[in-house]
Amino acid sequence: MSAEPEKTKNESVVMDADEMRRAWTRVAHEILERNKGVEGLAVIGILRRGAPLAQRLAEAIERIEGKAVPVGQLDISLYRDDFRTYQPRVGTTQIPFDIEGKTLVLVDEVVYTGRTVRAALGAIVDLGRPSVTQLAVLIDRGHRELPIRPDYVGKNIPTSRHEFVKVFMTELDGEDKVVIAKDA
């Protein structure tokens, strides 16, 4: 059981590094149980923060099952429905395996409106046709605008539209934690 969330001016820590690790390990077990192992399974993280989470998920699955699963990263910048109104930070899609016929687990850190996932599905279709695409997220904060629902959730964190969920990751930020920040 975790202690009371740590608070700083307009922010509250809602998950620390240990809570993130435990949630993600549980998600790995759920994926293996639902898919009856790793046969035909592949993991793809949505850039930016979904990519290191996908790597962590693949490593957890390998620790549990003793078999590696292919892992890749997907840039969705040009598939977003708002790319005309902002300057996209284009990354590199790196999927070193054929997705055709695979069970893909698409990974992102937070699901909110569903628009990022919609863009990712568009990008996936351009790469091939997996047999199944599943969605794993660390945080589900609600407020969907599209009929998209994750298959695997590390933690549900109800939020208002005036709050933001920030996921800090060691690979990008030097620490692991999840913070809710209020609109100032």
Tab-separated table of C-alpha atoms in Angstrom:
chain	number	residue	atom	x	y	z
A	1	MET	CA	0.000	0.000	0.000
A	2	SER	CA	1.506	3.329	-0.939
A	3	ALA	CA	1.680	6.303	1.338
A	4	GLU	CA	-0.256	9.536	0.810
A	5	PRO	CA	0.665	11.095	-2.576
A	6	GLU	CA	3.629	13.457	-2.415
A	7	LYS	CA	2.549	17.038	-3.173
A	8	THR	CA	4.334	20.028	-4.596
A	9	LYS	CA	2.661	23.319	-5.559
A	10	ASN	CA	0.240	22.197	-8.299
A	11	GLU	CA	1.393	18.581	-8.582
A	12	SER	CA	0.751	15.277	-6.810
A	13	VAL	CA	2.849	12.148	-7.280
A	14	VAL	CA	0.377	9.314	-7.854
A	15	MET	CA	2.840	6.520	-8.693
A	16	ASP	CA	6.448	6.087	-7.658
A	17	ALA	CA	9.049	3.899	-9.389
A	18	ASP	CA	8.078	0.744	-7.468
A	19	GLU	CA	4.373	1.208	-8.181
A	20	MET	CA	5.128	1.736	-11.876
A	21	ARG	CA	7.265	-1.435	-11.988
A	22	ARG	CA	4.626	-3.538	-10.214
A	23	ALA	CA	1.814	-2.261	-12.461
A	24	TRP	CA	3.802	-2.923	-15.618
A	25	THR	CA	4.803	-6.410	-14.438
A	26	ARG	CA	1.109	-7.164	-13.829
A	27	VAL	CA	0.318	-5.951	-17.359
A	28	ALA	CA	3.007	-8.325	-18.736
A	29	HIS	CA	1.359	-11.247	-16.895
A	30	GLU	CA	-2.081	-10.246	-18.213
A	31	ILE	CA	-0.763	-10.120	-21.790
A	32	LEU	CA	0.811	-13.574	-21.467
A	33	GLU	CA	-2.327	-15.032	-19.922
A	34	ARG	CA	-4.676	-13.577	-22.537
A	35	ASN	CA	-2.446	-14.585	-25.457
A	36	LYS	CA	-1.432	-17.970	-23.983
A	37	GLY	CA	2.287	-17.181	-24.142
A	38	VAL	CA	4.542	-15.376	-26.592
A	39	GLU	CA	3.873	-17.264	-29.819
A	40	GLY	CA	3.286	-14.661	-32.576
A	41	LEU	CA	3.440	-11.793	-30.056
A	42	ALA	CA	5.216	-8.480	-30.767
A	43	VAL	CA	5.330	-5.189	-28.869
A	44	ILE	CA	5.373	-1.704	-30.438
A	45	GLY	CA	5.741	1.510	-28.442
A	46	ILE	CA	4.335	4.818	-29.631
A	47	LEU	CA	7.046	7.472	-29.667
A	48	ARG	CA	7.965	9.155	-27.395
A	49	ARG	CA	7.205	7.675	-23.991
A	50	GLY	CA	5.527	4.514	-25.251
A	51	ALA	CA	8.813	3.316	-26.772
A	52	PRO	CA	10.749	2.841	-23.491
A	53	LEU	CA	7.593	1.370	-21.917
A	54	ALA	CA	7.391	-1.140	-24.787
A	55	GLN	CA	11.025	-2.095	-24.169
A	56	ARG	CA	10.309	-2.551	-20.456
A	57	LEU	CA	7.254	-4.653	-21.295
A	58	ALA	CA	9.234	-6.887	-23.662
A	59	GLU	CA	11.905	-7.348	-20.979
A	60	ALA	CA	9.290	-8.230	-18.342
A	61	ILE	CA	7.685	-10.754	-20.700
A	62	GLU	CA	11.091	-12.325	-21.376
A	63	ARG	CA	11.833	-12.561	-17.619
A	64	ILE	CA	8.480	-14.244	-17.009
A	65	GLU	CA	8.313	-16.518	-20.039
A	66	GLY	CA	12.012	-17.079	-20.779
A	67	LYS	CA	11.514	-16.120	-24.432
A	68	ALA	CA	12.152	-12.800	-26.150
A	69	VAL	CA	9.445	-10.988	-28.078
A	70	PRO	CA	10.154	-8.583	-30.922
A	71	VAL	CA	9.907	-4.935	-29.930
A	72	GLY	CA	9.723	-1.794	-32.061
A	73	GLN	CA	8.844	1.875	-31.935
A	74	LEU	CA	6.296	3.790	-33.977
A	75	ASP	CA	6.340	7.467	-34.938
A	76	ILE	CA	2.809	8.786	-35.469
A	77	SER	CA	3.629	12.466	-36.054
A	78	LEU	CA	2.261	12.639	-39.573
A	79	TYR	CA	-0.806	10.529	-38.741
A	80	ARG	CA	-2.122	12.887	-36.072
A	81	ASP	CA	-5.319	14.769	-36.847
A	82	ASP	CA	-3.818	18.003	-35.491
A	83	PHE	CA	-0.442	17.940	-37.289
A	84	ARG	CA	-1.448	20.892	-39.468
A	85	THR	CA	-1.851	23.131	-36.396
A	86	TYR	CA	1.469	22.419	-34.705
A	87	GLN	CA	5.063	21.770	-35.659
A	88	PRO	CA	5.433	17.977	-35.400
A	89	ARG	CA	8.550	16.549	-33.779
A	90	VAL	CA	9.096	13.743	-36.253
A	91	GLY	CA	10.825	10.647	-34.913
A	92	THR	CA	11.858	7.395	-36.498
A	93	THR	CA	9.726	4.311	-36.793
A	94	GLN	CA	11.878	1.281	-36.062
A	95	ILE	CA	10.073	-2.001	-36.439
A	96	PRO	CA	12.694	-4.635	-37.259
A	97	PHE	CA	10.160	-7.415	-37.896
A	98	ASP	CA	7.213	-8.144	-40.169
A	99	ILE	CA	3.919	-7.298	-38.431
A	100	GLU	CA	1.858	-9.369	-40.859
A	101	GLY	CA	-0.193	-11.943	-38.948
A	102	LYS	CA	1.275	-11.002	-35.549
A	103	THR	CA	-0.511	-10.276	-32.311
A	104	LEU	CA	0.637	-6.693	-31.745
A	105	VAL	CA	0.582	-5.023	-28.384
A	106	LEU	CA	0.602	-1.278	-28.989
A	107	VAL	CA	2.042	0.592	-25.984
A	108	ASP	CA	1.615	4.176	-24.771
A	109	GLU	CA	2.098	5.841	-21.407
A	110	VAL	CA	-1.313	7.567	-21.102
A	111	VAL	CA	-4.612	7.160	-22.898
A	112	TYR	CA	-6.801	10.252	-22.824
A	113	THR	CA	-8.971	11.250	-25.808
A	114	GLY	CA	-7.957	8.250	-27.941
A	115	ARG	CA	-6.581	10.379	-30.768
A	116	THR	CA	-2.989	9.201	-30.355
A	117	VAL	CA	-4.125	5.585	-30.545
A	118	ARG	CA	-6.239	6.346	-33.633
A	119	ALA	CA	-3.153	7.818	-35.297
A	120	ALA	CA	-1.072	4.793	-34.297
A	121	LEU	CA	-3.630	2.416	-35.792
A	122	GLY	CA	-3.447	4.371	-39.061
A	123	ALA	CA	0.331	4.051	-39.082
A	124	ILE	CA	0.144	0.316	-38.308
A	125	VAL	CA	-2.218	-0.305	-41.232
A	126	ASP	CA	0.350	1.282	-43.563
A	127	LEU	CA	2.958	-1.236	-42.338
A	128	GLY	CA	0.923	-4.405	-42.733
A	129	ARG	CA	-1.949	-6.350	-41.305
A	130	PRO	CA	-1.478	-7.886	-37.881
A	131	SER	CA	-3.935	-10.616	-36.903
A	132	VAL	CA	-4.814	-8.754	-33.678
A	133	THR	CA	-3.862	-5.369	-32.243
A	134	GLN	CA	-4.150	-4.853	-28.505
A	135	LEU	CA	-3.497	-1.704	-26.477
A	136	ALA	CA	-1.480	-1.501	-23.247
A	137	VAL	CA	-1.178	1.772	-21.335
A	138	LEU	CA	0.433	2.658	-18.046
A	139	ILE	CA	-2.289	5.217	-17.204
A	140	ASP	CA	-5.923	5.518	-18.304
A	141	ARG	CA	-7.161	8.981	-17.321
A	142	GLY	CA	-10.572	8.857	-19.026
A	143	HIS	CA	-12.213	11.568	-21.173
A	144	ARG	CA	-12.327	9.580	-24.421
A	145	GLU	CA	-13.419	11.391	-27.595
A	146	LEU	CA	-13.171	8.264	-29.752
A	147	PRO	CA	-14.452	4.724	-29.108
A	148	ILE	CA	-11.048	3.399	-28.051
A	149	ARG	CA	-10.437	1.360	-24.900
A	150	PRO	CA	-7.165	-0.162	-23.707
A	151	ASP	CA	-6.947	-3.927	-23.246
A	152	TYR	CA	-4.367	-3.584	-20.464
A	153	VAL	CA	-4.092	-0.748	-17.943
A	154	GLY	CA	-1.411	-0.234	-15.313
A	155	LYS	CA	-3.574	2.177	-13.319
A	156	ASN	CA	-6.826	4.069	-13.827
A	157	ILE	CA	-6.453	7.652	-12.641
A	158	PRO	CA	-9.648	9.688	-12.946
A	159	THR	CA	-8.781	13.285	-13.795
A	160	SER	CA	-10.523	16.495	-14.676
A	161	ARG	CA	-9.927	18.147	-18.019
A	162	HIS	CA	-7.975	20.832	-16.133
A	163	GLU	CA	-5.373	18.336	-14.971
A	164	PHE	CA	-2.453	16.781	-16.788
A	165	VAL	CA	-0.833	13.418	-16.234
A	166	LYS	CA	2.945	13.502	-16.559
A	167	VAL	CA	4.850	10.233	-16.771
A	168	PHE	CA	8.534	10.546	-15.934
A	169	MET	CA	10.806	7.739	-17.106
A	170	THR	CA	14.400	7.013	-16.228
A	171	GLU	CA	15.315	6.601	-19.906
A	172	LEU	CA	14.141	10.132	-20.740
A	173	ASP	CA	13.921	12.032	-17.442
A	174	GLY	CA	16.330	10.328	-15.034
A	175	GLU	CA	13.553	9.043	-12.732
A	176	ASP	CA	10.346	7.036	-12.732
A	177	LYS	CA	7.130	8.544	-11.383
A	178	VAL	CA	3.650	9.607	-12.436
A	179	VAL	CA	2.414	13.058	-11.489
A	180	ILE	CA	-0.939	14.806	-11.797
A	181	ALA	CA	-0.509	18.533	-12.402
A	182	LYS	CA	-3.304	21.062	-12.196
A	183	ASP	CA	-3.777	23.711	-14.868
A	184	ALA	CA	-2.320	26.907	-13.372
